[in-house]
Amino acid sequence: MKRLYHIFPVLILLLMMSNLSIAGSYRIVLKGKGVVQGDYVLYGWDWGTEYAIDTVSARSGKALFKGKCNLAPGTYKLGSIDGKKILEFIVPRNNKGFSIGFTLKEKGFKVNFGGNRENVLFSDFQNLLNYGWEEMENKEDFVARIEGMKEKASKEFPGSISDIIFRNTLTTPENAQQIRENFPFGDTILAHTHFIGDKIGQYLKILQYNHNDTIRKYVYDMIGSGANSTMKGKLAHSAYNFFYNSKIMGQEEIAVNIAQDWFLNGKLEWPDEEGKFMLRTFVEFNRHSLLGMEAPELNLIDTSGNAVSLHSLDAEYKIIYFYTSDCATCRKETPELVDFINGYSQGPLAVYAVYADNNVEKWKDYINSELYIFNPFMNWVNVYDPDYGSGFQILYNVIKTPQMFLLDKENRIIGRGLSVGALKELLQARNTQRDKLRSLIEGYFSPIADDTTAIREGIETLYNISRHDTALCKEFVDGMYTSLRMSDEYALGEGAVLVAQKYILGMPQMWSSRYVEKAREHVRRFNMNRLGSKAAEITLERVDGSSIMLSDITNEYKVLYFYRPNCGMCSMVTPKMAELYNKYKGNLDIEFVAINLSGSYNEWIEYIGESNAGWENVRGIEGESSPIYEAYWLQEVPAIYLLKDNIVVAKEINDLDLEEILKNIIQ
């Protein structure tokens, strides 16, 4: 075998020459007698950011730029040293050495050699925009010229930078899809153009007024269109920054999603380690409390040393307010919040006010001096975390104070990062929407309030109208459930139970666990001794220790009055009940049965003496653990039932309702 060692030096030389060729170069000439003078700069763009490549001084009406590096495909600018733009040109794809010459005139310029035909078209376009329009007689001629250039670029240079520019010139996009169809975000050639950043910004600004799910879909489609990981990374980075800085509440969720789905999982590289640390920090402090999420539970300590659960507060809306006593912004916002709460009258509201420091004495002094709540319909709870063990700072992004969140009745976050002004606007908007929906529902069911079949059909109709949109469906279901449940018409109350059973208990995945449990409690309560059903049998104990069953009392009508001796409301209702008993005690068809639910025997006897009523007074045999609670809903007392022949004809009524009913019965 012949060994050709002597050929190796030649091969090495050829390879070196080849590499020099691949490295490329550029030569750009700008000339114009009497026009080209002074210093000129060659500019390029990296993802919309301008940077200087080269600077030369003109000599004898000529400026020459030349270098031994390759110019990446993209758009470039020649400008004067004072920053005035002279002209732009295009470096085409697959460029391995670029040469072009321009002749600069008083108005405009022309390509006099090199480059490619695409630059000739691009120069005509610039001249038309800067000067040519002055010679146009009307707007139609101008548009026609642009359309002609657009058609030429599409036919002769499909997919080129000029084609992209013309496809997006004189066009105001109506929606994001229109931009997406005309602008190839993922094309690597766009990385070195002046317009990529502006176009992404335009795209995202149009998108930002959509629901987050829609935004995410379009943004991820844009990122995924990147021709390589570098391009994908640039697109994802731009989108992250846009939504990180968004002023629209809730759009930090998109930034969190981008960080988690594209960068923190290693799919794409973040530009630098310091920035990546800040990215992780942002995600960690926001991912637990995004809009639409169930608010993380907090069990913090109140001024009496008792733990209070955030989720246990019962209200239509809940406000979580993190504050300190010496924060300058808190000193402005806290009094405004207190004033707003004291004047609020659009429904039950709860405030979970979290002192974000741990100086207990200072906190209590601040509560006494600044947090005076006199609105009887508001529930303001003051709590703090003595050892910061709850991690509320991370759970709720409490990097600074104040920080305010708004929750709905399901403990779902519907507002975050709120000021008092923003809170007012959000509550007003939601209450207006709520009232309109309830008015619609009440108007829909009012004409059929006594028609059980029509009510069932109406519920099904309203559900079917909204079921294709989860958020709208929940609004309709909750609106039906609340409106029907609050109605005085029994048939509509039955409708509320149907809604609860079919669309809340039957679809628990749509609702929070607390909302489902409250609906279950309501259904159980409604179904206990339903109107028209036989009253549940219970065994009771008389004062002498003997037992009696409810059915042993044979009067046609029986009034059951459930009370507790130590109940403040009962002490106010008992005299009225005694008055009604004395009024009707001569009527053998009516018997009043007062049923004690708690307390010792002596307390019971004392209460009987104080009430001065001669009615049948009994108690549950096993006290508060009596099976009576399995048969009658007695979580709230006093509770009044009316039976006829042991059939329930009225339940959970008040003393005034009872008086009216008895008046109609006994003529």
XYZ file of C-alpha atoms in Angstrom, residues 124-125 128-129 132-150 170:
24
model
C -37.698 51.620 -3.774
C -39.959 50.942 -0.823
C -41.538 55.783 -1.542
C -42.201 55.992 2.203
C -42.165 59.363 -3.110
C -45.515 59.954 -1.442
C -45.024 63.700 -2.002
C -45.433 63.115 -5.736
C -48.592 61.026 -5.363
C -51.836 62.692 -6.325
C -53.981 60.640 -3.968
C -53.899 57.933 -1.330
C -55.116 55.290 -3.768
C -52.013 55.681 -5.938
C -49.774 55.299 -2.897
C -51.572 52.136 -1.763
C -51.471 50.741 -5.302
C -47.685 51.202 -5.444
C -47.255 49.400 -2.137
C -49.558 46.576 -3.268
C -47.500 46.245 -6.453
C -44.295 45.896 -4.413
C -46.021 43.418 -2.129
C -50.400 48.825 5.441
